[in-house]
Short mmCIF file of C-alpha atoms in Angstrom, two decimals:
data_model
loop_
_atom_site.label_atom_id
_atom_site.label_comp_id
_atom_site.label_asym_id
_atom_site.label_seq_id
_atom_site.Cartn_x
_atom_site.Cartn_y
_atom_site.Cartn_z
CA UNK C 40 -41.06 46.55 123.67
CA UNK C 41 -44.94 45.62 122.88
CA UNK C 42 -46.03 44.52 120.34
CA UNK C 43 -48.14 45.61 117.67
CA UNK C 44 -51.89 46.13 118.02
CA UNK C 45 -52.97 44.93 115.19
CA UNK C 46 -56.16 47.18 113.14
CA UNK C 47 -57.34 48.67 116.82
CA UNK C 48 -57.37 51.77 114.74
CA UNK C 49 -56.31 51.63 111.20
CA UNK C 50 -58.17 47.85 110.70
CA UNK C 51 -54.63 46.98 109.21
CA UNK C 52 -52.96 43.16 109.97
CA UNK C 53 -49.83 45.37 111.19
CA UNK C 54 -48.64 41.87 112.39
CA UNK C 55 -48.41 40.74 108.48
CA UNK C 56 -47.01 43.57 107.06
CA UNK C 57 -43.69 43.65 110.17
CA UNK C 58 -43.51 40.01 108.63
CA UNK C 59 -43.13 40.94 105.35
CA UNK C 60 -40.77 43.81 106.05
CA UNK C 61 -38.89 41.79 107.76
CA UNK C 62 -38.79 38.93 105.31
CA UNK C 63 -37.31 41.67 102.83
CA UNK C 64 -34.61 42.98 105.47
CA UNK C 65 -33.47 39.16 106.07
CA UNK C 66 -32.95 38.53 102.54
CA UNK C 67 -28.60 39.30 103.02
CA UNK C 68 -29.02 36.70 106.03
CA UNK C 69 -30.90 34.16 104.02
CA UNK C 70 -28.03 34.15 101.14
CA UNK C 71 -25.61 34.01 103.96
CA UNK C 72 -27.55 30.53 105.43
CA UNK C 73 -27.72 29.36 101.97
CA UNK C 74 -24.17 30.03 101.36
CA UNK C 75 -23.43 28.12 105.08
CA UNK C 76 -25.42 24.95 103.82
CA UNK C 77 -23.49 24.90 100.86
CA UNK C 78 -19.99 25.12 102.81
CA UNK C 79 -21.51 22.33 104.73
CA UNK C 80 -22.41 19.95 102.11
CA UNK C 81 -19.09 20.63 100.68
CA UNK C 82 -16.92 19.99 104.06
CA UNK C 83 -19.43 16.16 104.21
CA UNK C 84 -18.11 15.72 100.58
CA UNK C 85 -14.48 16.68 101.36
CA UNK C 86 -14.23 14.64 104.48
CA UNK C 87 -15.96 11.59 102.54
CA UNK C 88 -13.07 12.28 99.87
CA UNK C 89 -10.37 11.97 102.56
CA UNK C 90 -11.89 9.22 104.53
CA UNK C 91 -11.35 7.01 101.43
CA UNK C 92 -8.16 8.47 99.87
CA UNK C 93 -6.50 7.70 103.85
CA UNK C 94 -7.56 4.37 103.40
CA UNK C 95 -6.30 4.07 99.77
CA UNK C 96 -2.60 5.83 101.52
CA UNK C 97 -2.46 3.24 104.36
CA UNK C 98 -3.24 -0.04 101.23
CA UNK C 99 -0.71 1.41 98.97
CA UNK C 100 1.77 2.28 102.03
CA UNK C 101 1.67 -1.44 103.36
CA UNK C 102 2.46 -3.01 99.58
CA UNK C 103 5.38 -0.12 98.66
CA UNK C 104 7.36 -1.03 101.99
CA UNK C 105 10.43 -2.85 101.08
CA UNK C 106 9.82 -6.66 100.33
CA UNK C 107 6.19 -6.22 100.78
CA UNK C 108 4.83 -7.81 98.07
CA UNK C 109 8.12 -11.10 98.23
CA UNK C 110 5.33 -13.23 99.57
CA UNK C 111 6.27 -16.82 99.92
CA UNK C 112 4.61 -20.19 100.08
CA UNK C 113 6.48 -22.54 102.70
CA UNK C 114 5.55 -26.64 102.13
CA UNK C 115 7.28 -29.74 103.43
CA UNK C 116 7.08 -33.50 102.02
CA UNK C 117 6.12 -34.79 105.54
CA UNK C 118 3.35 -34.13 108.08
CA UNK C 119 6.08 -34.09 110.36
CA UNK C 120 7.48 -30.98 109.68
CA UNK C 121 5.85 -27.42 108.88
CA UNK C 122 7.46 -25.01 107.53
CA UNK C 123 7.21 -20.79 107.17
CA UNK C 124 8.51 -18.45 105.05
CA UNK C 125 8.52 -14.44 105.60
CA UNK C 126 8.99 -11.74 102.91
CA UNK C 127 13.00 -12.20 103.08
CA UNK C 128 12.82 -15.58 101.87
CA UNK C 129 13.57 -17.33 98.12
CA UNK C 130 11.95 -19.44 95.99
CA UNK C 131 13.83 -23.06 96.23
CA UNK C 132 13.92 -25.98 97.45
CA UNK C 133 15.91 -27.99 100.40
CA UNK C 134 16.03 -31.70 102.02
CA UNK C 135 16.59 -32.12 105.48
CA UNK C 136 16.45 -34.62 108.04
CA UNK C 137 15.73 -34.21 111.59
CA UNK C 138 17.74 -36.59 113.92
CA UNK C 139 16.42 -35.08 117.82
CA UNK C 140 14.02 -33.41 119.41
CA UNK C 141 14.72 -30.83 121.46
CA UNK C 142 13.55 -31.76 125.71
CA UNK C 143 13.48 -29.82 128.18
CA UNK C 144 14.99 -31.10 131.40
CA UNK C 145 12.82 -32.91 134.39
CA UNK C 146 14.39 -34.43 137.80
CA UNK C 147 12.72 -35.91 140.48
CA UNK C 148 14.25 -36.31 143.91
CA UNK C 149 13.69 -38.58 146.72
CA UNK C 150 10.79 -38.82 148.74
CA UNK C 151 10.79 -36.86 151.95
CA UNK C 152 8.11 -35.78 154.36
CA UNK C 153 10.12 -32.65 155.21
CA UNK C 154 13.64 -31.11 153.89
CA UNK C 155 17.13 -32.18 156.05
CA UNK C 156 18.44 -29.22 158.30
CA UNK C 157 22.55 -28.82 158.14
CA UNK C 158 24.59 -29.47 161.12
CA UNK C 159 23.88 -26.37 162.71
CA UNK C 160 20.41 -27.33 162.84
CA UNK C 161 19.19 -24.82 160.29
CA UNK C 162 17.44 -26.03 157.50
CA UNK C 163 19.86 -27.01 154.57
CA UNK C 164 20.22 -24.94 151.88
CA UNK C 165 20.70 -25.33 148.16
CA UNK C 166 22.43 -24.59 145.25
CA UNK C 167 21.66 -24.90 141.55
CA UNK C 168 24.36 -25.14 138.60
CA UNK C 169 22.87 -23.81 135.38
CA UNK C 170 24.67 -24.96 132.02
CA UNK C 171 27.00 -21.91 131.87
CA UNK C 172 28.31 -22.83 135.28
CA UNK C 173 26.64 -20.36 136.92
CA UNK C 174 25.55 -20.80 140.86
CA UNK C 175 22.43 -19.87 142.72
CA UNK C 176 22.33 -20.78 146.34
CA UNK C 177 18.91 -20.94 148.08
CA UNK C 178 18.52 -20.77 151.59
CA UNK C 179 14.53 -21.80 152.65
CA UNK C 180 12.62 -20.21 154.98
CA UNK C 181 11.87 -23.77 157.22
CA UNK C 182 12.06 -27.03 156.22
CA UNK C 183 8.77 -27.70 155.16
CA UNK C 184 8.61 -28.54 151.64
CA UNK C 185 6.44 -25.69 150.19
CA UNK C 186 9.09 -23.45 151.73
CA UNK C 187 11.42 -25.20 149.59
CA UNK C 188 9.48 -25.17 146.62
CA UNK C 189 8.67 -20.98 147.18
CA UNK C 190 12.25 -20.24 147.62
CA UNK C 191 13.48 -21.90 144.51
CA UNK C 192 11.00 -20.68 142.26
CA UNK C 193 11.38 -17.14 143.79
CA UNK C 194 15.31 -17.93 143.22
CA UNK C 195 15.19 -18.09 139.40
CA UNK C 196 18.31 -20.41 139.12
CA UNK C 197 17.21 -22.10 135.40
CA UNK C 198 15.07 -24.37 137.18
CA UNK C 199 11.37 -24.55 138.90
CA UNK C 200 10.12 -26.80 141.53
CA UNK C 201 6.64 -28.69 142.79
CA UNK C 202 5.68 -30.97 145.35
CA UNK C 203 4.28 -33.96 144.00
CA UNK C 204 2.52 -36.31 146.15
CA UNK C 205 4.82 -39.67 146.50
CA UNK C 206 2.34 -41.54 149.56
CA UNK C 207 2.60 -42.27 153.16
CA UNK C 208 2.95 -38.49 153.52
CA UNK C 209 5.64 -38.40 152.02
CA UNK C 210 6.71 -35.49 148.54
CA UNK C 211 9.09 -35.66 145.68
CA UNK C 212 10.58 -31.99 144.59
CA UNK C 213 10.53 -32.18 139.99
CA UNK C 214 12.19 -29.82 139.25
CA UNK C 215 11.53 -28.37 135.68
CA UNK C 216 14.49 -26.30 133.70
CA UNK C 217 13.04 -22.73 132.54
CA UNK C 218 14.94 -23.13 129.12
CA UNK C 219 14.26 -25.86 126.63
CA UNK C 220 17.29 -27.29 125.16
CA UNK C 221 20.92 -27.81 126.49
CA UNK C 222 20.92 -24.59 127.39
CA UNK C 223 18.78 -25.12 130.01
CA UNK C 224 20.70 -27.92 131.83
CA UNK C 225 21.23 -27.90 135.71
CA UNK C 226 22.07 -29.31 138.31
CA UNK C 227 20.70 -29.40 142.04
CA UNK C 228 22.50 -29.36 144.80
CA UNK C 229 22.26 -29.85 148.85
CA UNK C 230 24.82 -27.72 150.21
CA UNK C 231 25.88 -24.14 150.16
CA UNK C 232 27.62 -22.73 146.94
CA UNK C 233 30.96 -22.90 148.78
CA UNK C 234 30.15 -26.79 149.01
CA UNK C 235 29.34 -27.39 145.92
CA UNK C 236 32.97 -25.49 144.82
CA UNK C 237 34.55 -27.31 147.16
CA UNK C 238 33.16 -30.46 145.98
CA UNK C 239 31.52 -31.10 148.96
CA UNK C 240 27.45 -30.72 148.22
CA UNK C 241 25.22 -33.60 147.86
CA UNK C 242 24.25 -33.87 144.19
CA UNK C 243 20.43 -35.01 144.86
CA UNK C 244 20.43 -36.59 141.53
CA UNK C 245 23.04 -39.16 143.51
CA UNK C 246 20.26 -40.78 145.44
CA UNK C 247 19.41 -44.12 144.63
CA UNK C 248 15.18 -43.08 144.46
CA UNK C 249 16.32 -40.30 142.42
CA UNK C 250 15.48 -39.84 139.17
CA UNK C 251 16.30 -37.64 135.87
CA UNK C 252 13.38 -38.22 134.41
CA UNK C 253 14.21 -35.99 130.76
CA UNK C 254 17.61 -34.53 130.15
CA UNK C 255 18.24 -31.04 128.08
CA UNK C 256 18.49 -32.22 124.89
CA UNK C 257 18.97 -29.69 121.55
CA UNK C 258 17.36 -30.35 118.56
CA UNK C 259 19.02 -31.87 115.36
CA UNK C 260 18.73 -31.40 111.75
CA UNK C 261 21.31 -32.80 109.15
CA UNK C 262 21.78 -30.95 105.89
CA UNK C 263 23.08 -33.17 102.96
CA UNK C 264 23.01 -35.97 105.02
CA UNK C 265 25.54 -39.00 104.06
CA UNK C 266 27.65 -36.48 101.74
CA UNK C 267 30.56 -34.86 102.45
CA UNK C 268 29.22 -31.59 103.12
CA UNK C 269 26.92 -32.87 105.90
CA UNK C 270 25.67 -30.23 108.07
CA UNK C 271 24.36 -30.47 111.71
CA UNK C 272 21.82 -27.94 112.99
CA UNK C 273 20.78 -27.61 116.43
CA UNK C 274 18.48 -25.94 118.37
CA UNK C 275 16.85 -25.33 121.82
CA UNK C 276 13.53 -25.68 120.35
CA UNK C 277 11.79 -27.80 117.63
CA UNK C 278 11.60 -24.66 115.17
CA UNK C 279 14.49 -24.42 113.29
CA UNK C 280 15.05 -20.79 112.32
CA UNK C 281 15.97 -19.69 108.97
CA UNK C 282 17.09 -22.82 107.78
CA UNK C 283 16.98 -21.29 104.48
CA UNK C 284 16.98 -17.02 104.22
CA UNK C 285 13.60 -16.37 105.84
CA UNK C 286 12.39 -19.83 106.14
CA UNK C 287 11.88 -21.65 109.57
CA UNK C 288 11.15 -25.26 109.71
CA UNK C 289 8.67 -26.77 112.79
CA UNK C 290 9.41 -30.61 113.81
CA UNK C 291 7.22 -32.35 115.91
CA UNK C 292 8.46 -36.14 114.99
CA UNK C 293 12.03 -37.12 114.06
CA UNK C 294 12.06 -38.56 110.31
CA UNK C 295 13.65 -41.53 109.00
CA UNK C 296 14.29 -39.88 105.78
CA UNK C 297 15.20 -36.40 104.39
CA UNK C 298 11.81 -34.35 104.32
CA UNK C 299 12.04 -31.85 101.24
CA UNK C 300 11.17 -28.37 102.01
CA UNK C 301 9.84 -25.99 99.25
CA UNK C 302 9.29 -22.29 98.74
CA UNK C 303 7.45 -20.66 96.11
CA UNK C 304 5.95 -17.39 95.22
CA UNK C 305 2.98 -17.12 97.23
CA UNK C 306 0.82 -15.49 93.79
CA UNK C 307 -2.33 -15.95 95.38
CA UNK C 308 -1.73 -13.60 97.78
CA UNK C 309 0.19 -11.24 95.81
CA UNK C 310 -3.05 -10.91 93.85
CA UNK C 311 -5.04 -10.85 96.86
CA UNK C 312 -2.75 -7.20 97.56
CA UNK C 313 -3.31 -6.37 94.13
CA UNK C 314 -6.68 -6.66 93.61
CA UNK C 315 -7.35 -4.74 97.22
CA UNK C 316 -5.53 -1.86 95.82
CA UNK C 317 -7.79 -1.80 92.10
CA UNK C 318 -10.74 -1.78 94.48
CA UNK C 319 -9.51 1.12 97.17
CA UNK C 320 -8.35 3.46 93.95
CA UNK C 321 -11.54 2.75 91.98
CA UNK C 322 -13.60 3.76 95.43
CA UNK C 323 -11.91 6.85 95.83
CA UNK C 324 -12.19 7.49 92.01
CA UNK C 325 -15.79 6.98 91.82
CA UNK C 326 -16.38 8.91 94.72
CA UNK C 327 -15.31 11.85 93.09
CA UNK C 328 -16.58 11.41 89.42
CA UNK C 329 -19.85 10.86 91.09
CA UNK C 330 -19.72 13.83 93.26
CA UNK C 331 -18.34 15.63 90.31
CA UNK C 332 -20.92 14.29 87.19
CA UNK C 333 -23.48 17.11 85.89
CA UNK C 334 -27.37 16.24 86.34
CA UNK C 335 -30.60 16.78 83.78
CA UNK C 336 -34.00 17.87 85.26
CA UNK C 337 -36.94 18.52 83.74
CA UNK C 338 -38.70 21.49 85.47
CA UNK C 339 -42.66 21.86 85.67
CA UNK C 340 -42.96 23.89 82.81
CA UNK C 341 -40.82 21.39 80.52
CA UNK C 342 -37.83 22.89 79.99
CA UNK C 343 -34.43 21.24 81.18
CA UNK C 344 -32.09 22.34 83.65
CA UNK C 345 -28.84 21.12 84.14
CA UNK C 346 -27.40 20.74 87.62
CA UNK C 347 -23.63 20.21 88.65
CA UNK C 348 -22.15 17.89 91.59
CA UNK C 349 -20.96 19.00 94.56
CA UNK C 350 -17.10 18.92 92.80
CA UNK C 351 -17.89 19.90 89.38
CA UNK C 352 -15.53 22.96 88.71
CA UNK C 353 -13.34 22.18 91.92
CA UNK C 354 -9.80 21.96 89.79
CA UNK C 355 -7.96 20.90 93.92
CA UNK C 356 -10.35 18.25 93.82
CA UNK C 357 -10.18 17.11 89.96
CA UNK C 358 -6.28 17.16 90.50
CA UNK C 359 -6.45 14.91 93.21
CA UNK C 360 -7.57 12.24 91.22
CA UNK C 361 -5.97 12.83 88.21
CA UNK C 362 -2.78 12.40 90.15
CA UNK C 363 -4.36 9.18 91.36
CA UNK C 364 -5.20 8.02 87.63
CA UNK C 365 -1.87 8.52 86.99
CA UNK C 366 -0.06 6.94 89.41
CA UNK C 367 -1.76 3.72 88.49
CA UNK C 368 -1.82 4.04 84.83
CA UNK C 369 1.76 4.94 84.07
CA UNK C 370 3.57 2.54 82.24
CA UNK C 371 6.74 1.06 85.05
CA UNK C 372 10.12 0.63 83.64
CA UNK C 373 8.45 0.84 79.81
CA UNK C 374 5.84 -1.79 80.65
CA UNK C 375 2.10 -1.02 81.10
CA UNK C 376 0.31 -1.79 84.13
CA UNK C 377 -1.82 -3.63 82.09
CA UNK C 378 0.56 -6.60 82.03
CA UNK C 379 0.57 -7.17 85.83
CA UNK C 380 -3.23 -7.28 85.47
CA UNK C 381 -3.72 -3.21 86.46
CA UNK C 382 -6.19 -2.63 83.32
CA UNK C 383 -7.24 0.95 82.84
CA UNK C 384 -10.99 1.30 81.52
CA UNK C 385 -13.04 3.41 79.42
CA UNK C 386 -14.73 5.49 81.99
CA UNK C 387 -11.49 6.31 83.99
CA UNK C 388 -11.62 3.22 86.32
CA UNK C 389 -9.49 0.16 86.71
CA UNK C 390 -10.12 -3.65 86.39
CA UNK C 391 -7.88 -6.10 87.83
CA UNK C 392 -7.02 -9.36 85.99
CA UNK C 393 -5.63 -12.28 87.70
CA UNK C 394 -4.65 -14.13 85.04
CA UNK C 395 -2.80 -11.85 83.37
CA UNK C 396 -0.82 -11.06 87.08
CA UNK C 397 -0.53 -14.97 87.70
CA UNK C 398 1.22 -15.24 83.64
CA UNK C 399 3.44 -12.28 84.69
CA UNK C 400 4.73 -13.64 87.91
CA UNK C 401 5.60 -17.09 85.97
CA UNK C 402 7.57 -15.54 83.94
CA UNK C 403 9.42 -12.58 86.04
CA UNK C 404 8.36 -13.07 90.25
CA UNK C 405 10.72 -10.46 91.06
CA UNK C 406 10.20 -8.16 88.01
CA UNK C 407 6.52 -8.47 88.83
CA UNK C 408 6.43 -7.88 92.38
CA UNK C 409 9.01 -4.64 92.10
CA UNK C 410 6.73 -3.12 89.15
CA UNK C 411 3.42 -4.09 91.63
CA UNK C 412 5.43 -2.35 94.59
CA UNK C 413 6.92 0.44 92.31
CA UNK C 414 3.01 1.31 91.10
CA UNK C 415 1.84 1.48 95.32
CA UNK C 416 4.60 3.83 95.71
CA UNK C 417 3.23 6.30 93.01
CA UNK C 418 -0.52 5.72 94.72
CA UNK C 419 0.33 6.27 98.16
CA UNK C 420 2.77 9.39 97.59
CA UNK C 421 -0.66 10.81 95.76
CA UNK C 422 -2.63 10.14 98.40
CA UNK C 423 -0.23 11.09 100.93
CA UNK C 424 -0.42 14.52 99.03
CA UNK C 425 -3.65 14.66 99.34
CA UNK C 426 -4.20 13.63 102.83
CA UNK C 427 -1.04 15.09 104.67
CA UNK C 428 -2.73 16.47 107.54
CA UNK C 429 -0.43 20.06 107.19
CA UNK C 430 0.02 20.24 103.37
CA UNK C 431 -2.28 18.02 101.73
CA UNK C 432 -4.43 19.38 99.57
CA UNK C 433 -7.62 17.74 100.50
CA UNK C 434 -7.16 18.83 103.91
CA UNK C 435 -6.38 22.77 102.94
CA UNK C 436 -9.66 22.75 101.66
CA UNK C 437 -11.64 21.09 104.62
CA UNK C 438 -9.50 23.40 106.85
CA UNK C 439 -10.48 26.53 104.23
CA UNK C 440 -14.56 25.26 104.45
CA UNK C 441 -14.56 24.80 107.76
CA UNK C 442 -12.64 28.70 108.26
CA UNK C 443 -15.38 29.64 106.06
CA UNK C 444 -18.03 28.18 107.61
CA UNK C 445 -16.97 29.62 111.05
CA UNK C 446 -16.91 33.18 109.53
CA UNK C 447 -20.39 33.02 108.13
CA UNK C 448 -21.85 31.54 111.53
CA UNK C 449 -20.34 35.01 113.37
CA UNK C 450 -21.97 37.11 110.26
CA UNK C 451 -25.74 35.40 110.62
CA UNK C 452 -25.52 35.67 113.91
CA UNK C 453 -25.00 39.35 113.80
CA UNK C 454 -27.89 39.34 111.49
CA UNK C 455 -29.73 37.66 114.18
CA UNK C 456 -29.03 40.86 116.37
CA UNK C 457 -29.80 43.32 114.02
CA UNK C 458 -33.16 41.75 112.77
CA UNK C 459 -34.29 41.18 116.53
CA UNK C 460 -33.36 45.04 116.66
CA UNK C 461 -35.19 45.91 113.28
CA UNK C 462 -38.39 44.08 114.36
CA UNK C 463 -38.83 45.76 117.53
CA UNK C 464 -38.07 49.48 115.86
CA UNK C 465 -40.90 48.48 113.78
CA UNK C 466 -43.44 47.02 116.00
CA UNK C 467 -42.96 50.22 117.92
CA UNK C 468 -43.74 52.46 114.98
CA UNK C 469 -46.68 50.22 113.86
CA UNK C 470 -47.97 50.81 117.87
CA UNK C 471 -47.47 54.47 118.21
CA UNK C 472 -49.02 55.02 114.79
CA UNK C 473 -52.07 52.73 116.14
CA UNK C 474 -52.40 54.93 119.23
CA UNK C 475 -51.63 58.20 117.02
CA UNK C 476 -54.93 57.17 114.72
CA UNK C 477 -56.66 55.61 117.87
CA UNK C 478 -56.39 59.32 119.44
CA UNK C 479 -57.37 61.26 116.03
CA UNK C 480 -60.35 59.00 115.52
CA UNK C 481 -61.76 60.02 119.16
CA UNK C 482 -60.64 63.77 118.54
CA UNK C 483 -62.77 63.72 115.32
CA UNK C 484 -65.44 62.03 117.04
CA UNK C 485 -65.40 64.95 119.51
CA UNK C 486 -65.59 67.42 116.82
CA UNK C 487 -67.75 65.63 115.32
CA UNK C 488 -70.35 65.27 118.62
CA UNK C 489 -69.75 69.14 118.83
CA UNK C 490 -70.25 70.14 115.75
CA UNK C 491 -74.14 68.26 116.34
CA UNK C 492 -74.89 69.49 119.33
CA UNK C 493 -74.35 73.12 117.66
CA UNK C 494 -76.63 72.60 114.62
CA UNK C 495 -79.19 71.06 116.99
CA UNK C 496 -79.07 74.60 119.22
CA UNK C 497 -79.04 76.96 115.84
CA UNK C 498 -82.51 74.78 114.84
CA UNK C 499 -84.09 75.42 118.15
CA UNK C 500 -83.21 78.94 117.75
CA UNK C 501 -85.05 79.43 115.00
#
């Protein structure tokens, strides 16, 4: 379709007067955009909302989980032993001494330039005996040495094997046990397994230029030590674990006297948990009382007009944290928050206080630490509520926005169809009344030529 020829014959701006028609006949598609900016804004807002109440849920979640919040401080009386203590532990105290080290055995043989063959000529195999008894015969591929060495290590009897230099061209095999401890004992073997049973096999620790250079050794800890309810601890490594109920103790020296270990309510970083979950509620609090406070303008003419946030009047999103306020302000077990620190304020928010948290868990760890665990559990079921990707309420409404928001997309762009339609029915009309004046004009200026040329013949006539 043309478009429209603007005053040829009726000195109108046709162009102008389409463009205000059409201005009027959009005015249903321009609510519908405004409406679609709105829904917009709104699904931002919503998914801001949820953004912070998710990470509020996965805070709260991490300090309600059972024993959570039983953090422990671990300390020992001597550098030379550390000590740790997880959330199953106690507060207490315990003196222990530490009589071994655990080793991990190392044997050497001989020096050979290549290994022996057996009387067939073949080269000689061998057999390692771990600590259980167990056998593992190993048969190498020739009789150089790094065949040897490849088919213990590829044997994975409890023990592994390098060449070490020994001069003259000449290599010892050390052999290394996999396991630290007594449990990783061994011993080497030339022979088959049947010779080694039968008692036959040459132990290559027998060689005079043999050597065990470090024998599996367990280590030791004694409990009460000179008493009679001395205890002996062992272990394959230097970490002794739970030597108390969630407490493991780290030697690296033994100690001439009993080194006191000590556990104590870690309330540093019980307040540390604390304190992170004041500042995640108070974020998501404030996000909404700001999206949800009224506004004052004053308009060019003087008068004020009052403008609402983005949630004022949204009772889903006003529940939301009102179930958050109260999860953290109810009182726990008669007590109110306020005595583990939790201080509700004025304006709706919270303030933390260490000190009073600190006084509480001198008095009552446990108490304190269930009521801190019991107050999580309230936050992150109302977040959870909020945020459950099916059910929660937060999330119907982004999912009820966003259905929206869809919907009103599909109805301006049927607009778009029908205005693109509209315009053209009108530029046509605009034409065809152009050319319907443009051929009037030159019909009256026919009649008009005639209607001359006939008073100019009745004058000559005359």
């Amino acid at each position: 379709m043309g478009t429209a020829i603007d005053g040829l014959s009726s000195g109108l701006d046709t162009t102008s007067m389409i463009n205000s028609l059409m201005a009027v006949e959009a005015l249903p598609q321009t609510q519908l955009k405004t409406k679609l900016a709105s829904d917009q804004s709104m699904i931002t807002s919503l998914q801001g909302l949820n953004t912070r109440l998710t990470l509020l849920n996965s805070t709260a979640s991490g300090d309600a989980t059972v024993n959570a919040l039983n953090l422990f401080t671990a300390s020992t009386s001597a550098p030379s032993l550390t000590a740790t203590a997880n959330t199953s532990a106690a507060a207490g105290s315990l003196d222990v001494t530490v009589t071994k080290l655990a080793q991990t055995q190392v044997d050497v043989t001989a020096a050979m330039a290549s290994w022996p063959v057996d009387a067939g000529g073949a080269p000689a195999k061998l057999t390692i005996v771990d600590a259980t008894g167990k056998q593992t015969e190993i048969a190498p591929a020739s009789t150089s040495l790094d065949d040897v060495v490849t088919a213990i290590n590829a044997a994975s009897g409890g023990a592994a094997a390098v060449k070490v230099p020994a001069g003259n061209g000449t290599y010892r095999l050390q052999l290394t046990a996999t396991a630290s401890g007594a449990a990783g004992a061994f011993q080497i073997y030339q022979g088959s397994a049947a010779d080694v049973t039968a008692g036959t096999a040459t132990d290559l620790m027998s060689d005079p230029a043999a050597a065990v250079v470090r024998t599996a050794q367990d280590a030791e800890a004694v409990l009460y030590a000179g008493t009679a309810a001395e205890q002996k601890i062992t272990s394959a490594t230097n970490t002794f674990t739970n030597l108390l109920p969630g407490v493991s103790v780290t030697a690296t020296a033994v100690s001439a006297a009993p080194v006191t270990v000590t556990v104590a309510s870690d309330t540093a970083a019980i307040s540390q948990r604390a304190s992170d979950l004041v500042k995640a509620v108070n974020d998501a609090l404030g996000f909404i009382s700001d999206n949800s406070s009224v506004t004052t303008t004053t308009t060019a003419d003087g008068t004020s007009a009052a403008k609402g946030g983005i949630f004022t009047g949204n009772s889903s999103v006003r529940a939301v944290g009102d179930a958050l306020l109260t999860a953290m302000a109810a009182p726990v077990n008669g007590k109110s928050p306020s005595e583990y620190g939790i201080v509700i304020t004025r304006d709706g928010n919270f303030t933390f206080d260490k000190d009073k948290l600190a006084a509480a868990m001198a008095s009552d760890p446990a108490g304190t630490s269930a009521a801190l665990q019991t107050i999580a559990s309230r936050v992150a079921t109302s977040t959870s509520n909020a945020t459950d990707p099916v059910q929660g309420s937060v999330t119907s409404l982004i999912k009820g926005q966003q259905s929206e928001v869809a919907d009103l997309n599909d109805q301006i762009s049927n607009w778009d169809t029908r205005l693109t339609s509209r315009r053209a029915t009108l530029q046509a009309q605009f034409t065809n009344m152009e050319v319907l004046l443009g051929g009037l004009k030159a019909q009256s200026s026919w009649l008009t030529g005639q209607l001359a040329g006939l008073s100019t013949s009745s004058s000559s006539g005359n």
